[in-house]
């Protein structure tokens, strides 16, 4: 069966307004949120894996989107989180613009194909301008999930 | 030859065999790797005609595979400590390639050695390495 983003993104892993303004602070805040909701066991190791990756690539894919991601055994299964930044965060995006919609993806080391598929699905979904607009205007985590469910294939 | 920035050009139907070679090259020269996947609308239309599918269906399949290929390259590159930047574009490969060379000041282009790519080799404003 095809992998669906909506199967992995849980309502409790959605932060409608993230406070942090810097990319490492955003990652920290989002990981803390995931740890507090028991999506992640080892927050420190998770942040380390994400930060290492941020130094080696730009996870800001343009159009106001950033997808920080990592394969790390700090998680036991594929996990996703979403945060919205009202002011935008500098993720060294390829178009030089700030990121307002931030999706975080992680999987254990041994789930590479699932991880690649999730990244590909999400990147494809977020190329649609209507999806980006709806996510920016969504009023609640449930509305975010509805937008994703209605637009993913 | 200066090799600070290498552009790997991927197109539809590309296999994964060149990934490790490109990553090794970047590691050796300490180059930054820009990875570009281009979907050519003419090729999509041709494939749709040949396979009796709608262009939209063919496009969606290519788009999904393109992103997967980009992230596979990225996973291999980052795992080897190579700085990487992923790019996805629709358009004619020749024009897109020229735009990227100019925008990112690319020193070398790498791509799969294929008959389809002959015109890309010929049109490139910088050296091309066929793998």
mmCIF file of N, CA and C in Angstrom, chain B residues 26-109:
data_model
loop_
_atom_site.group_PDB
_atom_site.id
_atom_site.type_symbol
_atom_site.label_atom_id
_atom_site.label_comp_id
_atom_site.label_asym_id
_atom_site.label_seq_id
_atom_site.Cartn_x
_atom_site.Cartn_y
_atom_site.Cartn_z
ATOM 1 N N UNK B 26 32.745 14.184 -5.422
ATOM 2 C CA UNK B 26 32.589 15.381 -4.582
ATOM 3 C C UNK B 26 33.448 15.280 -3.321
ATOM 4 N N UNK B 27 33.513 14.104 -2.786
ATOM 5 C CA UNK B 27 34.300 13.901 -1.567
ATOM 6 C C UNK B 27 35.781 14.130 -1.862
ATOM 7 N N UNK B 28 36.227 13.585 -2.994
ATOM 8 C CA UNK B 28 37.635 13.704 -3.364
ATOM 9 C C UNK B 28 38.030 15.167 -3.579
ATOM 10 N N UNK B 29 37.179 15.918 -4.272
ATOM 11 C CA UNK B 29 37.511 17.314 -4.587
ATOM 12 C C UNK B 29 36.953 18.311 -3.565
ATOM 13 N N UNK B 30 36.336 17.777 -2.516
ATOM 14 C CA UNK B 30 35.678 18.619 -1.505
ATOM 15 C C UNK B 30 34.717 19.612 -2.163
ATOM 16 N N UNK B 31 33.958 19.099 -3.105
ATOM 17 C CA UNK B 31 33.028 19.957 -3.860
ATOM 18 C C UNK B 31 31.662 20.010 -3.187
ATOM 19 N N UNK B 32 30.951 21.080 -3.469
ATOM 20 C CA UNK B 32 29.548 21.166 -3.071
ATOM 21 C C UNK B 32 28.731 20.524 -4.190
ATOM 22 N N UNK B 33 27.730 19.759 -3.818
ATOM 23 C CA UNK B 33 26.950 19.050 -4.826
ATOM 24 C C UNK B 33 25.555 19.656 -4.974
ATOM 25 N N UNK B 34 25.267 20.122 -6.176
ATOM 26 C CA UNK B 34 23.926 20.605 -6.510
ATOM 27 C C UNK B 34 23.271 19.503 -7.333
ATOM 28 N N UNK B 35 22.103 19.083 -6.924
ATOM 29 C CA UNK B 35 21.438 17.994 -7.638
ATOM 30 C C UNK B 35 20.153 18.539 -8.260
ATOM 31 N N UNK B 36 20.047 18.372 -9.557
ATOM 32 C CA UNK B 36 18.910 18.947 -10.281
ATOM 33 C C UNK B 36 18.145 17.855 -11.010
ATOM 34 N N UNK B 37 16.857 17.773 -10.734
ATOM 35 C CA UNK B 37 15.999 16.863 -11.498
ATOM 36 C C UNK B 37 15.122 17.706 -12.403
ATOM 37 N N UNK B 38 15.153 17.384 -13.684
ATOM 38 C CA UNK B 38 14.357 18.166 -14.645
ATOM 39 C C UNK B 38 13.307 17.283 -15.302
ATOM 40 N N UNK B 39 12.083 17.773 -15.307
ATOM 41 C CA UNK B 39 11.031 17.085 -16.067
ATOM 42 C C UNK B 39 10.787 17.886 -17.338
ATOM 43 N N UNK B 40 11.042 17.239 -18.457
ATOM 44 C CA UNK B 40 10.870 17.883 -19.756
ATOM 45 C C UNK B 40 9.441 17.618 -20.254
ATOM 46 N N UNK B 41 8.647 18.674 -20.454
ATOM 47 C CA UNK B 41 7.244 18.462 -20.856
ATOM 48 C C UNK B 41 7.091 17.744 -22.193
ATOM 49 N N UNK B 42 8.066 17.927 -23.090
ATOM 50 C CA UNK B 42 7.976 17.241 -24.386
ATOM 51 C C UNK B 42 8.118 15.728 -24.204
ATOM 52 N N UNK B 43 9.028 15.373 -23.289
ATOM 53 C CA UNK B 43 9.241 13.942 -23.048
ATOM 54 C C UNK B 43 8.007 13.322 -22.371
ATOM 55 N N UNK B 44 7.396 14.091 -21.477
ATOM 56 C CA UNK B 44 6.173 13.601 -20.807
ATOM 57 C C UNK B 44 5.078 13.343 -21.852
ATOM 58 N N UNK B 45 4.914 14.297 -22.771
ATOM 59 C CA UNK B 45 3.880 14.152 -23.809
ATOM 60 C C UNK B 45 4.181 12.934 -24.683
ATOM 61 N N UNK B 46 5.468 12.752 -25.003
ATOM 62 C CA UNK B 46 5.855 11.619 -25.848
ATOM 63 C C UNK B 46 5.583 10.289 -25.129
ATOM 64 N N UNK B 47 5.977 10.239 -23.864
ATOM 65 C CA UNK B 47 5.761 9.021 -23.068
ATOM 66 C C UNK B 47 4.265 8.712 -22.927
ATOM 67 N N UNK B 48 3.477 9.764 -22.731
ATOM 68 C CA UNK B 48 2.028 9.581 -22.574
ATOM 69 C C UNK B 48 1.435 8.985 -23.851
ATOM 70 N N UNK B 49 1.898 9.495 -24.999
ATOM 71 C CA UNK B 49 1.402 8.969 -26.283
ATOM 72 C C UNK B 49 1.790 7.498 -26.437
ATOM 73 N N UNK B 50 3.038 7.200 -26.128
ATOM 74 C CA UNK B 50 3.550 5.836 -26.313
ATOM 75 C C UNK B 50 2.895 4.825 -25.384
ATOM 76 N N UNK B 51 2.583 5.272 -24.165
ATOM 77 C CA UNK B 51 2.038 4.326 -23.179
ATOM 78 C C UNK B 51 0.511 4.411 -23.045
ATOM 79 N N UNK B 52 -0.105 5.257 -23.871
ATOM 80 C CA UNK B 52 -1.570 5.437 -23.855
ATOM 81 C C UNK B 52 -2.077 5.832 -22.468
ATOM 82 N N UNK B 53 -1.323 6.694 -21.817
ATOM 83 C CA UNK B 53 -1.760 7.227 -20.518
ATOM 84 C C UNK B 53 -1.944 8.735 -20.650
ATOM 85 N N UNK B 54 -2.586 9.328 -19.674
ATOM 86 C CA UNK B 54 -2.721 10.781 -19.735
ATOM 87 C C UNK B 54 -1.366 11.402 -19.346
ATOM 88 N N UNK B 55 -1.113 12.594 -19.886
ATOM 89 C CA UNK B 55 0.144 13.287 -19.576
ATOM 90 C C UNK B 55 0.224 13.555 -18.074
ATOM 91 N N UNK B 56 -0.931 13.838 -17.467
ATOM 92 C CA UNK B 56 -0.958 14.127 -16.036
ATOM 93 C C UNK B 56 -0.508 12.913 -15.208
ATOM 94 N N UNK B 57 -0.954 11.747 -15.627
ATOM 95 C CA UNK B 57 -0.601 10.517 -14.899
ATOM 96 C C UNK B 57 0.910 10.246 -15.033
ATOM 97 N N UNK B 58 1.408 10.410 -16.260
ATOM 98 C CA UNK B 58 2.840 10.186 -16.481
ATOM 99 C C UNK B 58 3.644 11.202 -15.674
ATOM 100 N N UNK B 59 3.182 12.451 -15.681
ATOM 101 C CA UNK B 59 3.888 13.513 -14.957
ATOM 102 C C UNK B 59 3.965 13.199 -13.457
ATOM 103 N N UNK B 60 2.824 12.788 -12.891
ATOM 104 C CA UNK B 60 2.779 12.514 -11.449
ATOM 105 C C UNK B 60 3.751 11.396 -11.066
ATOM 106 N N UNK B 61 3.830 10.380 -11.926
ATOM 107 C CA UNK B 61 4.740 9.256 -11.662
ATOM 108 C C UNK B 61 6.205 9.731 -11.735
ATOM 109 N N UNK B 62 6.488 10.530 -12.758
ATOM 110 C CA UNK B 62 7.861 11.033 -12.918
ATOM 111 C C UNK B 62 8.247 11.975 -11.770
ATOM 112 N N UNK B 63 7.272 12.780 -11.354
ATOM 113 C CA UNK B 63 7.514 13.731 -10.274
ATOM 114 C C UNK B 63 7.865 13.000 -8.986
ATOM 115 N N UNK B 64 7.091 11.976 -8.690
ATOM 116 C CA UNK B 64 7.341 11.176 -7.476
ATOM 117 C C UNK B 64 8.720 10.508 -7.543
ATOM 118 N N UNK B 65 9.010 9.901 -8.699
ATOM 119 C CA UNK B 65 10.304 9.221 -8.845
ATOM 120 C C UNK B 65 11.461 10.217 -8.798
ATOM 121 N N UNK B 66 11.222 11.394 -9.345
ATOM 122 C CA UNK B 66 12.252 12.440 -9.341
ATOM 123 C C UNK B 66 12.634 12.854 -7.933
ATOM 124 N N UNK B 67 11.615 13.101 -7.120
ATOM 125 C CA UNK B 67 11.896 13.488 -5.725
ATOM 126 C C UNK B 67 12.591 12.371 -4.963
ATOM 127 N N UNK B 68 12.176 11.126 -5.251
ATOM 128 C CA UNK B 68 12.826 9.993 -4.572
ATOM 129 C C UNK B 68 14.308 9.919 -4.941
ATOM 130 N N UNK B 69 14.570 10.132 -6.219
ATOM 131 C CA UNK B 69 15.958 10.094 -6.690
ATOM 132 C C UNK B 69 16.778 11.214 -6.037
ATOM 133 N N UNK B 70 16.192 12.396 -5.954
ATOM 134 C CA UNK B 70 16.882 13.525 -5.317
ATOM 135 C C UNK B 70 17.243 13.191 -3.866
ATOM 136 N N UNK B 71 16.273 12.665 -3.140
ATOM 137 C CA UNK B 71 16.544 12.366 -1.727
ATOM 138 C C UNK B 71 17.494 11.175 -1.551
ATOM 139 N N UNK B 72 17.499 10.257 -2.519
ATOM 140 C CA UNK B 72 18.470 9.156 -2.453
ATOM 141 C C UNK B 72 19.888 9.699 -2.606
ATOM 142 N N UNK B 73 20.055 10.619 -3.556
ATOM 143 C CA UNK B 73 21.375 11.232 -3.752
ATOM 144 C C UNK B 73 21.773 11.982 -2.484
ATOM 145 N N UNK B 74 20.835 12.756 -1.968
ATOM 146 C CA UNK B 74 21.111 13.545 -0.772
ATOM 147 C C UNK B 74 21.503 12.659 0.412
ATOM 148 N N UNK B 75 20.793 11.556 0.574
ATOM 149 C CA UNK B 75 21.083 10.665 1.696
ATOM 150 C C UNK B 75 22.506 10.104 1.585
ATOM 151 N N UNK B 76 22.874 9.722 0.358
ATOM 152 C CA UNK B 76 24.228 9.184 0.142
ATOM 153 C C UNK B 76 25.285 10.272 0.338
ATOM 154 N N UNK B 77 24.987 11.461 -0.177
ATOM 155 C CA UNK B 77 25.964 12.553 -0.102
ATOM 156 C C UNK B 77 26.173 13.015 1.342
ATOM 157 N N UNK B 78 25.085 13.276 2.016
ATOM 158 C CA UNK B 78 25.195 13.768 3.396
ATOM 159 C C UNK B 78 25.841 12.701 4.295
ATOM 160 N N UNK B 79 25.530 11.434 4.010
ATOM 161 C CA UNK B 79 26.155 10.340 4.755
ATOM 162 C C UNK B 79 27.663 10.311 4.575
ATOM 163 N N UNK B 80 28.140 10.873 3.450
ATOM 164 C CA UNK B 80 29.587 10.926 3.197
ATOM 165 C C UNK B 80 30.171 12.296 3.523
ATOM 166 N N UNK B 81 29.373 13.132 4.125
ATOM 167 C CA UNK B 81 29.857 14.454 4.537
ATOM 168 C C UNK B 81 29.946 15.461 3.402
ATOM 169 N N UNK B 82 29.195 15.223 2.316
ATOM 170 C CA UNK B 82 29.230 16.143 1.167
ATOM 171 C C UNK B 82 28.060 17.124 1.268
ATOM 172 N N UNK B 83 28.366 18.413 1.181
ATOM 173 C CA UNK B 83 27.317 19.445 1.221
ATOM 174 C C UNK B 83 26.441 19.304 -0.018
ATOM 175 N N UNK B 84 25.122 19.350 0.187
ATOM 176 C CA UNK B 84 24.195 19.069 -0.922
ATOM 177 C C UNK B 84 23.036 20.061 -0.981
ATOM 178 N N UNK B 85 22.590 20.331 -2.197
ATOM 179 C CA UNK B 85 21.416 21.173 -2.373
ATOM 180 C C UNK B 85 20.539 20.549 -3.466
ATOM 181 N N UNK B 86 19.256 20.347 -3.151
ATOM 182 C CA UNK B 86 18.357 19.667 -4.089
ATOM 183 C C UNK B 86 17.475 20.654 -4.851
ATOM 184 N N UNK B 87 17.279 20.361 -6.135
ATOM 185 C CA UNK B 87 16.477 21.258 -6.978
ATOM 186 C C UNK B 87 15.594 20.445 -7.919
ATOM 187 N N UNK B 88 14.356 20.893 -8.050
ATOM 188 C CA UNK B 88 13.407 20.211 -8.930
ATOM 189 C C UNK B 88 12.846 21.252 -9.892
ATOM 190 N N UNK B 89 12.898 20.974 -11.179
ATOM 191 C CA UNK B 89 12.420 21.962 -12.164
ATOM 192 C C UNK B 89 11.618 21.298 -13.280
ATOM 193 N N UNK B 90 10.671 22.060 -13.801
ATOM 194 C CA UNK B 90 9.974 21.657 -15.020
ATOM 195 C C UNK B 90 10.539 22.514 -16.135
ATOM 196 N N UNK B 91 10.777 21.922 -17.279
ATOM 197 C CA UNK B 91 11.239 22.725 -18.416
ATOM 198 C C UNK B 91 12.185 21.956 -19.303
ATOM 199 N N UNK B 92 12.714 22.651 -20.287
ATOM 200 C CA UNK B 92 13.653 22.008 -21.196
ATOM 201 C C UNK B 92 14.991 21.867 -20.479
ATOM 202 N N UNK B 93 15.539 20.663 -20.502
ATOM 203 C CA UNK B 93 16.763 20.393 -19.744
ATOM 204 C C UNK B 93 17.907 21.336 -20.147
ATOM 205 N N UNK B 94 18.052 21.584 -21.436
ATOM 206 C CA UNK B 94 19.162 22.440 -21.905
ATOM 207 C C UNK B 94 19.078 23.838 -21.281
ATOM 208 N N UNK B 95 17.896 24.424 -21.334
ATOM 209 C CA UNK B 95 17.727 25.782 -20.787
ATOM 210 C C UNK B 95 17.902 25.802 -19.270
ATOM 211 N N UNK B 96 17.349 24.798 -18.610
ATOM 212 C CA UNK B 96 17.428 24.737 -17.148
ATOM 213 C C UNK B 96 18.879 24.594 -16.696
ATOM 214 N N UNK B 97 19.590 23.751 -17.405
ATOM 215 C CA UNK B 97 21.002 23.512 -17.081
ATOM 216 C C UNK B 97 21.808 24.820 -17.204
ATOM 217 N N UNK B 98 21.583 25.546 -18.275
ATOM 218 C CA UNK B 98 22.305 26.822 -18.476
ATOM 219 C C UNK B 98 21.989 27.806 -17.351
ATOM 220 N N UNK B 99 20.717 27.840 -16.970
ATOM 221 C CA UNK B 99 20.286 28.755 -15.898
ATOM 222 C C UNK B 99 20.996 28.405 -14.582
ATOM 223 N N UNK B 100 21.090 27.119 -14.283
ATOM 224 C CA UNK B 100 21.730 26.693 -13.042
ATOM 225 C C UNK B 100 23.222 26.987 -13.021
ATOM 226 N N UNK B 101 23.882 26.771 -14.161
ATOM 227 C CA UNK B 101 25.328 27.030 -14.236
ATOM 228 C C UNK B 101 25.584 28.497 -13.906
ATOM 229 N N UNK B 102 24.738 29.358 -14.470
ATOM 230 C CA UNK B 102 24.886 30.804 -14.260
ATOM 231 C C UNK B 102 24.530 31.200 -12.820
ATOM 232 N N UNK B 103 23.391 30.727 -12.351
ATOM 233 C CA UNK B 103 22.905 31.127 -11.016
ATOM 234 C C UNK B 103 23.835 30.674 -9.897
ATOM 235 N N UNK B 104 24.307 29.446 -9.984
ATOM 236 C CA UNK B 104 25.094 28.889 -8.875
ATOM 237 C C UNK B 104 26.588 28.824 -9.159
ATOM 238 N N UNK B 105 26.997 29.380 -10.289
ATOM 239 C CA UNK B 105 28.426 29.418 -10.625
ATOM 240 C C UNK B 105 29.040 28.008 -10.603
ATOM 241 N N UNK B 106 28.408 27.121 -11.330
ATOM 242 C CA UNK B 106 28.811 25.701 -11.365
ATOM 243 C C UNK B 106 30.117 25.534 -12.158
ATOM 244 N N UNK B 107 30.997 24.668 -11.641
ATOM 245 C CA UNK B 107 32.277 24.419 -12.322
ATOM 246 C C UNK B 107 32.230 23.195 -13.239
ATOM 247 N N UNK B 108 31.449 22.199 -12.830
ATOM 248 C CA UNK B 108 31.432 20.943 -13.580
ATOM 249 C C UNK B 108 30.032 20.330 -13.522
ATOM 250 N N UNK B 109 29.609 19.789 -14.655
ATOM 251 C CA UNK B 109 28.311 19.102 -14.680
ATOM 252 C C UNK B 109 28.565 17.606 -14.811
#
